[in-house]
Amino acid sequence: MMERLAIFGATGDLTARYLLPGLAALRAAGHLGDSFQLAGAGRHDWDTAEFRCWAGAQLDRHAGELPASVRDTVVAASHYRRADVSDPAEVAAVVAGDGPVAAYLALPPAVFPAAVSALSEADLAPGSRIVLEKPFGEDLDSAVELNRLLADLMPEQAVFRVDHFLAMTTVQNVLGTRLANRMLEPVWNAAHIAEVDITWDESLALEGRAGYYDGAGALKDMVQNHLLQLLCLVAMEPPISLGERDLRDRKLDVLRSVQPLTDADIVHRTRRARYTAGRLDGREVPAYTGEAGVDTARRTETFAEVELELDNWRWAGTIFRLRSGKALRRDRKEVAVHFRHVPHLPLGHSGEALPNVLRFGLDPEDVTLDLTGIGASAHTFAPLTLTARIDPPELPAYGRLLLDVLDGNAALSIRGDEAEEAWRVLTPVLSAWAKDLVPLDEYPAGSDGPAEGTR
Ligand code: BG6
């Protein structure tokens, strides 16, 4: 396992909330040895002592459930230097050391090209790896260009375009449940499934992330990566193995089969909106446009919904609805598979036989199956719901993701061609929205989102 990790953007939100806790979880589970070293680089003019003090406070806050000795070990393994990620000499100094290193770009997508170019002059030891956060590029052209820069830097299998959703246990469970159960695969197609709703509604609002989010918006922040990846797992053909090649080839097939959207489709099948002021969980939430750092001229959406269809034998005729929004009344994070109505019900019954729904809850993690059974009185249909809680994972998503990076297992990272294909799917939406073909609706913070029927 690789023993050196360099984080660019080491004083940012991602490092504080996810990367440091992920490393601590790895240490607690016995995956990080004593020789592990963390090189942090950021824009703050700190020394190592100041960084350690900050990192310790972040771990107290975001990984307080882990033993103090574990948190202290991670802090003590860290070093810090200020670095401009576009300066080759400063970048080289961060990654300098014995043996290969994994360079993690916890940075906004706009600076990826400069950072990758600087790394290519750093004379990295053979076997080194690079990790990039989503969104990978800002559009199709920039993703293609970034892939070209990365191909010059290292082999594809050393490039980790990470998506922490793929490392969530329930997301893994979508695939596991599908492929390890004989009863599901025969009905896993358009003949039996009418719609699949892939939903990530959050009560979380902007939370001080305007610097990144205002340049992205819900479509690029969530749909282009996390939700399309979920679509891939739901809709892919069974792979030969869970190795990186088979898994990523099958995911790519799904993205390639997405029916291209015309402007007319986009008007009817997409929605975008942003939140206005409202009350959420008993507190006042300011309008998105009133948040510090938001440029109203950008007209960034905080809610996006897109309906897609797949042009292939298995799925022609099923609707896949991908939706995500911020500052909504309640968290609803799930993949809901809606089956079609039964073809016939025996005469002489009463009550409604609702179509089956299989739900994979992403947070909290559970699986539920809505069936219809017979209620208290004979011949009366009544809902029957089976629920299974999933055991909490041994590692949080970012722990699993960092373990894969340090172990060199690229199966759950996104291959370059997948990243480009995901942009291809959404490029028509981005341009139609930029031309204002779809209105930017509004919804009060704390509501259920924009009113239906605005399409
Ligand atoms: C991130 C998005 O990738 O995922 C955020 O940038 C979103 O906007 C988050 O809130 C959701 O994932 P998690 O694991 O933080 O709940």
Coordinates of C-alpha atoms and ligand atoms in Angstrom, one line a residue:
M1 CA 0.0 0.0 0.0
M2 CA 1.2 3.5 -0.9
E3 CA 2.5 5.4 2.1
R4 CA 2.6 9.0 0.9
L5 CA -0.5 11.2 0.3
A6 CA -0.2 14.8 -0.8
I7 CA -3.3 16.9 -0.5
F8 CA -3.6 20.1 -2.6
G9 CA -6.3 22.2 -1.0
A10 CA -5.4 20.8 2.4
T11 CA -7.0 23.7 4.4
G12 CA -10.3 23.5 2.6
D13 CA -13.8 22.2 3.5
L14 CA -13.3 18.8 1.7
T15 CA -10.1 18.1 3.7
A16 CA -11.7 19.1 7.0
R17 CA -15.0 17.3 6.6
Y18 CA -14.1 14.2 4.7
L19 CA -10.4 13.6 3.9
L20 CA -9.0 13.9 7.4
P21 CA -11.8 11.9 9.0
G22 CA -11.4 9.3 6.1
L23 CA -7.7 8.9 7.0
A24 CA -8.5 8.6 10.7
A25 CA -11.1 5.9 9.9
L26 CA -8.5 4.0 7.9
R27 CA -6.1 4.3 10.8
A28 CA -8.7 3.1 13.3
A29 CA -9.5 0.1 11.0
G30 CA -5.8 -0.9 10.9
H31 CA -5.3 0.1 7.2
L32 CA -2.7 2.9 7.7
G33 CA 0.7 1.9 8.9
D34 CA 3.1 3.9 11.1
S35 CA 5.1 5.0 8.0
F36 CA 2.2 6.8 6.4
Q37 CA 2.9 10.5 5.7
L38 CA 0.5 13.2 4.8
A39 CA 1.9 16.3 2.9
G40 CA -0.7 19.1 3.0
A41 CA -0.5 22.1 0.7
G42 CA -2.8 25.2 0.7
R43 CA -3.0 28.9 0.2
H44 CA -2.8 29.8 4.0
D45 CA 0.6 31.0 5.1
W46 CA 0.8 28.4 7.9
D47 CA 3.7 26.2 9.1
T48 CA 3.3 22.6 10.1
A49 CA 2.5 23.4 13.7
E50 CA -0.4 25.7 12.7
F51 CA -1.7 23.1 10.2
R52 CA -1.6 20.3 12.8
C53 CA -3.5 22.5 15.3
W54 CA -6.2 23.2 12.7
A55 CA -6.3 19.5 11.5
G56 CA -6.7 18.3 15.1
A57 CA -9.6 20.7 15.6
Q58 CA -11.3 19.4 12.4
L59 CA -10.9 15.8 13.5
D60 CA -12.3 16.6 16.9
R61 CA -15.3 18.1 15.1
H62 CA -15.8 15.7 12.3
A63 CA -14.4 12.4 13.6
G64 CA -14.9 12.8 17.4
E65 CA -16.3 9.3 17.6
L66 CA -12.8 7.8 16.9
P67 CA -10.3 7.4 19.7
A68 CA -8.1 10.4 20.4
S69 CA -5.0 8.4 19.9
V70 CA -6.1 7.6 16.3
R71 CA -6.8 11.2 15.6
D72 CA -3.4 12.3 17.1
T73 CA -1.6 9.8 14.9
V74 CA -3.0 11.2 11.7
V75 CA -2.2 14.7 12.9
A76 CA 1.4 13.7 13.8
A77 CA 1.8 12.1 10.3
S78 CA 1.1 15.5 8.6
H79 CA 3.3 18.2 7.3
Y80 CA 2.3 21.4 5.6
R81 CA 3.7 24.0 3.2
R82 CA 2.1 26.9 1.5
A83 CA 1.9 26.3 -2.3
D84 CA 0.6 27.9 -5.4
V85 CA -0.8 24.9 -7.3
S86 CA 0.1 26.5 -10.7
D87 CA 3.8 26.9 -9.7
P88 CA 5.8 23.8 -10.8
A89 CA 8.6 24.5 -8.2
E90 CA 6.2 24.8 -5.3
V91 CA 4.2 21.8 -6.4
A92 CA 7.4 19.7 -6.8
A93 CA 8.4 20.7 -3.2
V94 CA 5.1 19.3 -1.8
V95 CA 5.4 15.9 -3.5
A96 CA 9.1 15.6 -3.0
G97 CA 10.2 12.5 -1.0
D98 CA 11.0 8.8 -1.3
G99 CA 8.9 6.5 -3.4
P100 CA 5.6 7.0 -5.2
V101 CA 3.0 9.5 -3.9
A102 CA -0.7 9.9 -4.4
A103 CA -1.4 13.6 -5.3
Y104 CA -5.0 14.5 -4.3
L105 CA -6.4 17.6 -5.9
A106 CA -9.0 18.8 -3.4
L107 CA -9.4 21.9 -5.6
P108 CA -12.1 23.7 -7.6
P109 CA -12.3 22.3 -11.2
A110 CA -11.1 25.6 -12.7
V111 CA -7.6 25.0 -11.3
F112 CA -7.2 21.3 -12.3
P113 CA -5.4 22.0 -15.6
A114 CA -2.8 24.3 -14.0
A115 CA -2.2 21.8 -11.2
V116 CA -1.9 18.8 -13.5
S117 CA 0.6 20.8 -15.7
A118 CA 2.6 21.7 -12.7
L119 CA 2.7 18.1 -11.5
S120 CA 3.9 16.9 -14.8
E121 CA 7.1 18.9 -14.2
A122 CA 7.5 17.5 -10.7
D123 CA 9.3 14.4 -11.7
L124 CA 7.0 12.0 -9.8
A125 CA 8.4 8.6 -8.8
P126 CA 7.1 5.7 -11.0
G127 CA 3.9 4.2 -9.6
S128 CA 2.6 7.6 -8.4
R129 CA -1.1 8.4 -8.6
I130 CA -3.3 11.4 -9.0
V131 CA -6.8 11.9 -7.6
L132 CA -9.3 14.5 -8.9
E133 CA -12.6 15.4 -7.3
K134 CA -15.8 16.0 -9.3
P135 CA -16.9 17.9 -11.3
F136 CA -14.3 16.6 -13.7
G137 CA -13.8 19.7 -15.9
E138 CA -16.5 22.4 -16.4
D139 CA -17.9 21.1 -19.6
L140 CA -17.2 18.5 -22.3
D141 CA -14.3 20.5 -23.9
S142 CA -12.5 21.2 -20.7
A143 CA -12.9 17.5 -19.7
V144 CA -11.4 16.4 -23.0
E145 CA -8.5 18.8 -22.5
L146 CA -8.0 17.6 -18.9
N147 CA -7.9 14.0 -20.0
R148 CA -5.3 14.9 -22.5
L149 CA -3.1 16.5 -19.9
L150 CA -3.6 13.5 -17.5
A151 CA -2.7 11.0 -20.3
D152 CA 0.7 12.8 -20.6
L153 CA 1.2 12.6 -16.9
M154 CA 0.5 9.0 -16.0
P155 CA -1.2 5.8 -17.2
E156 CA -5.0 5.8 -17.0
Q157 CA -5.1 3.3 -14.2
A158 CA -3.1 5.7 -12.0
V159 CA -5.7 8.4 -12.5
F160 CA -8.5 8.4 -9.9
R161 CA -11.5 10.6 -10.8
V162 CA -13.3 10.0 -7.6
D163 CA -17.0 10.1 -6.8
H164 CA -17.7 9.3 -3.2
F165 CA -21.2 8.1 -3.9
L166 CA -19.7 5.0 -5.5
A167 CA -18.0 4.2 -2.2
M168 CA -21.2 4.4 -0.2
T169 CA -22.4 1.0 1.1
T170 CA -25.9 1.3 -0.2
V171 CA -24.7 2.4 -3.6
Q172 CA -22.7 -0.8 -3.7
N173 CA -25.8 -2.5 -2.5
V174 CA -27.8 -1.4 -5.6
L175 CA -25.4 -3.6 -7.6
G176 CA -25.2 -6.4 -5.1
T177 CA -28.9 -6.7 -4.7
R178 CA -29.4 -6.7 -8.4
L179 CA -26.8 -9.2 -9.3
A180 CA -26.8 -11.7 -6.5
N181 CA -30.6 -12.4 -6.5
R182 CA -32.1 -14.6 -9.0
M183 CA -35.6 -13.1 -8.5
L184 CA -34.7 -9.6 -9.6
E185 CA -32.7 -9.9 -12.9
P186 CA -35.6 -11.4 -14.9
V187 CA -37.8 -8.4 -14.1
W188 CA -35.0 -5.8 -14.3
N189 CA -36.1 -4.3 -17.6
A190 CA -38.6 -2.0 -19.3
A191 CA -41.3 -4.7 -19.6
H192 CA -41.6 -4.6 -15.8
I193 CA -40.2 -1.3 -14.7
A194 CA -42.0 1.9 -15.6
E195 CA -39.8 4.5 -13.9
V196 CA -36.6 4.9 -11.8
D197 CA -36.4 8.0 -9.6
I198 CA -32.8 8.8 -8.6
T199 CA -33.3 11.5 -6.0
W200 CA -30.9 13.5 -3.8
D201 CA -33.0 16.1 -2.0
E202 CA -31.1 17.8 0.8
S203 CA -32.2 20.1 3.6
L204 CA -28.6 21.4 3.6
A205 CA -28.4 24.9 2.0
L206 CA -25.3 26.5 0.6
E207 CA -23.3 26.2 3.9
G208 CA -20.8 28.8 2.9
R209 CA -19.7 27.0 -0.3
A210 CA -20.5 29.8 -2.7
G211 CA -16.9 30.0 -3.9
Y212 CA -17.3 26.6 -5.5
Y213 CA -21.0 26.0 -5.8
D214 CA -22.0 29.3 -7.5
G215 CA -19.8 28.4 -10.5
A216 CA -21.3 24.9 -10.6
G217 CA -25.0 24.6 -9.7
A218 CA -27.0 21.5 -9.0
L219 CA -26.7 20.0 -12.5
K220 CA -22.9 20.0 -12.5
D221 CA -22.5 19.5 -8.7
M222 CA -24.8 16.4 -8.5
V223 CA -26.4 15.2 -11.7
Q224 CA -23.4 15.2 -14.0
N225 CA -21.5 12.9 -11.7
H226 CA -23.1 11.3 -8.6
L227 CA -26.6 10.8 -10.1
L228 CA -25.4 9.7 -13.5
Q229 CA -23.1 7.2 -11.8
L230 CA -26.1 5.8 -9.8
L231 CA -28.0 5.5 -13.1
C232 CA -25.1 3.5 -14.4
L233 CA -25.2 1.0 -11.5
V234 CA -29.0 0.6 -11.8
A235 CA -29.1 0.2 -15.5
M236 CA -25.8 -1.6 -16.5
E237 CA -25.7 -5.1 -17.9
P238 CA -24.3 -7.6 -15.4
P239 CA -20.4 -7.3 -15.6
I240 CA -18.2 -10.3 -15.9
S241 CA -16.3 -9.2 -12.8
L242 CA -16.1 -6.3 -10.4
G243 CA -12.7 -5.5 -11.7
E244 CA -12.0 -2.0 -13.0
R245 CA -12.2 -2.9 -16.7
D246 CA -15.5 -4.9 -16.7
L247 CA -17.3 -2.5 -14.3
R248 CA -16.2 0.6 -16.1
D249 CA -16.9 -0.8 -19.6
R250 CA -20.5 -1.7 -18.6
K251 CA -21.0 1.8 -17.0
L252 CA -19.8 3.4 -20.1
D253 CA -22.3 1.4 -22.2
V254 CA -25.1 2.9 -20.1
L255 CA -23.9 6.5 -20.7
R256 CA -23.5 5.8 -24.4
S257 CA -27.1 4.6 -24.6
V258 CA -28.6 7.7 -23.1
Q259 CA -31.0 9.1 -25.8
P260 CA -29.7 12.6 -26.9
L261 CA -32.0 15.3 -25.7
T262 CA -33.3 17.9 -28.2
D263 CA -34.2 21.4 -27.2
A264 CA -37.9 20.4 -27.4
D265 CA -37.2 17.4 -25.0
I266 CA -35.3 19.7 -22.6
V267 CA -38.2 22.1 -22.4
H268 CA -40.5 19.2 -21.3
R269 CA -38.1 17.0 -19.5
T270 CA -35.9 19.2 -17.4
R271 CA -36.6 21.7 -14.6
R272 CA -34.3 24.1 -12.8
A273 CA -34.9 26.4 -9.8
R274 CA -33.2 28.2 -7.0
Y275 CA -34.4 28.8 -3.4
T276 CA -35.7 32.0 -2.0
A277 CA -35.7 32.9 1.7
G278 CA -37.6 30.5 3.9
R279 CA -37.8 28.6 7.2
L280 CA -36.0 25.3 7.5
D281 CA -35.8 23.2 10.7
G282 CA -37.0 26.2 12.7
R283 CA -34.3 28.6 11.4
E284 CA -34.5 31.4 8.8
V285 CA -32.6 30.6 5.6
P286 CA -31.7 33.6 3.4
A287 CA -32.4 33.5 -0.3
Y288 CA -29.6 31.8 -2.3
T289 CA -29.1 35.2 -4.1
G290 CA -28.5 36.8 -0.7
E291 CA -25.7 34.4 0.4
A292 CA -22.2 35.8 0.6
G293 CA -20.2 35.2 -2.6
V294 CA -23.2 34.5 -4.9
D295 CA -23.1 36.4 -8.2
T296 CA -26.8 36.8 -9.2
A297 CA -25.8 37.3 -12.8
R298 CA -24.8 33.7 -13.1
R299 CA -28.3 32.5 -12.4
T300 CA -27.0 29.4 -10.7
E301 CA -29.7 26.7 -10.0
T302 CA -29.9 25.0 -6.6
F303 CA -32.4 22.4 -7.9
A304 CA -32.2 20.4 -11.1
E305 CA -34.3 17.6 -12.6
V306 CA -33.7 15.7 -15.8
E307 CA -35.6 12.9 -17.3
L308 CA -33.6 10.5 -19.5
E309 CA -34.4 7.4 -21.6
L310 CA -31.9 4.7 -22.6
D311 CA -31.8 3.5 -26.2
N312 CA -31.1 -0.1 -25.6
W313 CA -33.0 -3.4 -25.6
R314 CA -33.4 -3.7 -21.9
W315 CA -34.6 -0.2 -21.1
A316 CA -36.4 1.3 -24.1
G317 CA -39.7 2.6 -22.5
T318 CA -38.5 3.2 -19.0
I319 CA -38.1 6.8 -17.7
F320 CA -35.1 7.6 -15.5
R321 CA -35.7 10.8 -13.5
L322 CA -32.6 12.3 -11.8
R323 CA -33.2 15.1 -9.4
S324 CA -31.4 17.0 -6.7
G325 CA -32.0 20.2 -4.8
K326 CA -30.7 22.1 -1.8
A327 CA -32.6 23.8 1.2
L328 CA -35.6 21.4 0.8
R329 CA -38.0 20.6 3.5
R330 CA -36.8 17.1 4.1
D331 CA -33.9 14.9 3.1
R332 CA -34.9 12.3 0.5
K333 CA -32.0 10.4 -0.8
E334 CA -32.9 7.3 -2.7
V335 CA -33.1 5.2 -5.8
A336 CA -36.7 4.2 -6.2
V337 CA -37.5 1.5 -8.8
H338 CA -41.2 1.7 -9.7
F339 CA -42.6 -1.5 -11.2
R340 CA -45.6 -1.5 -13.6
H341 CA -49.1 -2.5 -12.6
V342 CA -50.0 -6.1 -12.6
P343 CA -51.7 -7.1 -15.9
H344 CA -54.9 -8.4 -14.1
L345 CA -56.4 -8.6 -10.7
P346 CA -58.9 -11.3 -9.7
L347 CA -62.5 -10.1 -9.6
G348 CA -64.2 -9.8 -6.2
H349 CA -61.4 -8.0 -4.4
S350 CA -61.5 -4.5 -2.9
G351 CA -58.9 -2.0 -2.1
E352 CA -56.1 -0.8 -4.3
A353 CA -53.1 -2.9 -5.4
L354 CA -50.4 -0.3 -5.8
P355 CA -47.5 -1.1 -8.1
N356 CA -44.4 -2.5 -6.4
V357 CA -41.6 -0.1 -5.5
L358 CA -38.1 -1.2 -4.5
R359 CA -36.2 1.6 -2.7
F360 CA -32.5 1.8 -2.0
G361 CA -32.2 4.5 0.8
L362 CA -28.9 6.2 0.4
D363 CA -29.0 8.1 3.7
P364 CA -30.2 6.6 6.0
E365 CA -29.0 3.4 4.4
D366 CA -31.8 0.9 4.0
V367 CA -33.7 -1.1 1.4
T368 CA -37.5 -1.3 1.3
L369 CA -39.9 -3.1 -0.9
D370 CA -43.5 -2.0 -1.2
L371 CA -45.7 -4.9 -1.9
T372 CA -49.5 -5.4 -1.8
G373 CA -51.0 -8.1 0.5
I374 CA -54.3 -8.9 2.0
G375 CA -55.4 -6.7 4.9
A376 CA -57.4 -7.5 8.0
S377 CA -60.6 -8.2 6.1
A378 CA -60.6 -10.9 3.5
H379 CA -60.3 -10.0 -0.2
T380 CA -59.1 -6.6 0.6
F381 CA -55.8 -5.5 -0.6
A382 CA -53.5 -3.6 1.7
P383 CA -50.0 -2.3 1.5
L384 CA -47.2 -4.5 2.9
T385 CA -43.8 -3.0 3.2
L386 CA -40.6 -5.0 3.8
T387 CA -37.7 -3.0 5.3
A388 CA -34.1 -4.0 5.8
R389 CA -31.6 -1.8 7.6
I390 CA -28.1 -2.0 6.3
D391 CA -25.4 -2.4 8.9
P392 CA -23.3 0.8 9.3
P393 CA -20.2 0.5 7.0
E394 CA -16.8 -0.3 8.5
L395 CA -15.4 2.7 6.6
P396 CA -17.1 6.0 5.7
A397 CA -17.3 6.6 1.9
Y398 CA -14.2 8.8 1.9
G399 CA -12.3 6.2 3.9
R400 CA -13.1 3.5 1.4
L401 CA -12.2 5.8 -1.5
L402 CA -8.8 6.7 0.1
L403 CA -8.1 3.1 0.7
D404 CA -8.8 2.3 -3.0
V405 CA -6.4 5.1 -4.0
L406 CA -3.6 4.0 -1.7
D407 CA -4.2 0.4 -2.7
G408 CA -4.2 1.2 -6.4
N409 CA -7.7 -0.2 -7.0
A410 CA -9.4 2.0 -9.7
A411 CA -12.6 0.0 -10.1
L412 CA -14.7 2.6 -8.3
S413 CA -13.1 5.6 -9.9
I414 CA -14.4 7.1 -13.1
R415 CA -12.5 6.4 -16.3
G416 CA -11.7 9.2 -18.6
D417 CA -14.1 8.1 -21.3
E418 CA -16.9 7.8 -18.8
A419 CA -16.3 11.4 -17.6
E420 CA -16.5 12.7 -21.2
E421 CA -19.6 10.7 -21.9
A422 CA -21.3 12.1 -18.8
W423 CA -20.7 15.6 -20.1
R424 CA -22.0 14.6 -23.6
V425 CA -25.3 13.5 -21.9
L426 CA -25.8 16.9 -20.3
T427 CA -24.2 19.3 -22.7
P428 CA -27.5 19.9 -24.6
V429 CA -29.1 20.7 -21.2
L430 CA -26.4 23.2 -20.3
S431 CA -26.7 25.0 -23.6
A432 CA -30.5 25.1 -23.6
W433 CA -30.5 26.4 -20.0
A434 CA -27.9 29.0 -21.0
K435 CA -30.3 30.1 -23.8
D436 CA -33.1 30.4 -21.2
L437 CA -35.2 27.8 -23.0
V438 CA -36.2 26.5 -19.6
P439 CA -37.3 29.1 -16.9
L440 CA -35.3 29.4 -13.7
D441 CA -38.1 28.8 -11.2
E442 CA -38.0 29.6 -7.5
Y443 CA -39.0 27.7 -4.4
P444 CA -38.9 28.8 -0.8
A445 CA -36.2 27.3 1.4
G446 CA -37.9 24.6 3.5
S447 CA -40.5 23.7 0.8
D448 CA -40.7 20.6 -1.3
G449 CA -39.1 22.3 -4.3
P450 CA -40.6 24.1 -7.3
A451 CA -44.2 23.3 -8.0
E452 CA -44.8 20.4 -10.3
G453 CA -46.3 21.3 -13.7
T454 CA -43.9 24.1 -14.3
R455 CA -42.5 22.1 -17.3
Ligands
BG6_1 C1 -21.0 16.7 -2.7 C2 -21.7 17.9 -3.3 O1 -20.3 16.1 -3.7 O2 -22.0 15.8 -2.2 C3 -22.6 18.6 -2.2 O3 -20.7 18.8 -3.7 C4 -23.5 17.6 -1.6 O4 -23.3 19.7 -2.7 C5 -22.8 16.3 -1.1 O5 -24.1 18.2 -0.4 C6 -23.7 15.2 -0.6 O6 -22.9 14.1 -0.2 P1 -22.6 13.9 1.4 O7 -21.9 12.6 1.4 O8 -21.8 15.1 1.8 O9 -24.0 13.9 2.0

